[in-house]
Amino acid sequence: MNNIKAQIISEIDRRIEDLQQHRYDEIIVTGNQYDELNQALAKVIGVPLMKELSSLKEYVIEMK
């Protein structure tokens, strides 16, 4: 159980790190409005997603 828990925490940490690395990326103007919209949406949901992942990590850590 502890090994699985450690793996889950590690994966959550990896995903948070991925989000943090791209947090300040500029939106690349591609001429494709849908691509640019997707980039903007990714930036908008990044912060709340990091908070949710952090909350999930805390929950997993506290699990018995």
Short mmCIF file of C-alpha atoms in Angstrom, two decimals:
data_model
loop_
_atom_site.label_atom_id
_atom_site.label_comp_id
_atom_site.label_asym_id
_atom_site.label_seq_id
_atom_site.Cartn_x
_atom_site.Cartn_y
_atom_site.Cartn_z
CA MET A 1 0.00 0.00 0.00
CA ASN A 2 2.79 2.45 0.91
CA ASN A 3 4.50 1.80 -2.43
CA ILE A 4 1.32 2.60 -4.34
CA LYS A 5 0.79 5.69 -2.19
CA ALA A 6 4.35 6.86 -2.91
CA GLN A 7 3.82 6.28 -6.64
CA ILE A 8 0.60 8.31 -6.61
CA ILE A 9 2.27 11.17 -4.72
CA SER A 10 5.20 11.10 -7.12
CA GLU A 11 2.87 11.27 -10.13
CA ILE A 12 0.92 14.16 -8.62
CA ASP A 13 4.20 15.99 -7.97
CA ARG A 14 5.27 15.40 -11.58
CA ARG A 15 2.03 16.83 -12.92
CA ILE A 16 2.22 19.87 -10.65
CA GLU A 17 5.79 20.46 -11.82
CA ASP A 18 4.71 20.20 -15.47
CA LEU A 19 2.05 22.83 -14.88
CA GLN A 20 4.48 25.10 -13.04
CA GLN A 21 7.04 24.86 -15.85
CA HIS A 22 4.52 26.14 -18.38
CA ARG A 23 2.76 28.64 -16.13
CA TYR A 24 4.40 31.69 -17.71
CA ASP A 25 4.66 30.48 -21.30
CA GLU A 26 3.60 33.04 -23.84
CA ILE A 27 0.67 32.29 -26.08
CA ILE A 28 2.10 31.51 -29.49
CA VAL A 29 0.25 33.26 -32.28
CA THR A 30 -0.34 30.56 -34.85
CA GLY A 31 -3.12 32.07 -36.90
CA ASN A 32 -5.34 29.22 -35.76
CA GLN A 33 -7.91 30.72 -33.41
CA TYR A 34 -8.73 27.33 -31.86
CA ASP A 35 -5.09 26.58 -31.11
CA GLU A 36 -4.65 30.02 -29.55
CA LEU A 37 -7.87 29.58 -27.55
CA ASN A 38 -6.63 26.21 -26.27
CA GLN A 39 -3.36 27.82 -25.18
CA ALA A 40 -5.27 30.57 -23.35
CA LEU A 41 -7.59 28.07 -21.67
CA ALA A 42 -4.62 25.98 -20.54
CA LYS A 43 -3.17 29.06 -18.86
CA VAL A 44 -6.48 29.95 -17.21
CA ILE A 45 -7.11 26.50 -15.75
CA GLY A 46 -3.47 25.86 -14.82
CA VAL A 47 -3.54 27.62 -11.44
CA PRO A 48 -6.79 26.08 -10.19
CA LEU A 49 -5.63 22.69 -11.44
CA MET A 50 -2.37 23.01 -9.48
CA LYS A 51 -4.42 23.81 -6.37
CA GLU A 52 -6.64 20.79 -6.95
CA LEU A 53 -3.66 18.52 -7.47
CA SER A 54 -2.05 19.86 -4.28
CA SER A 55 -5.27 19.19 -2.40
CA LEU A 56 -5.42 15.67 -3.82
CA LYS A 57 -1.80 15.09 -2.76
CA GLU A 58 -2.63 16.16 0.80
CA TYR A 59 -5.57 13.75 0.82
CA VAL A 60 -3.40 10.87 -0.39
CA ILE A 61 -0.72 11.67 2.20
CA GLU A 62 -3.30 11.59 5.00
CA MET A 63 -4.84 8.29 3.84
CA LYS A 64 -4.35 5.35 6.13
#
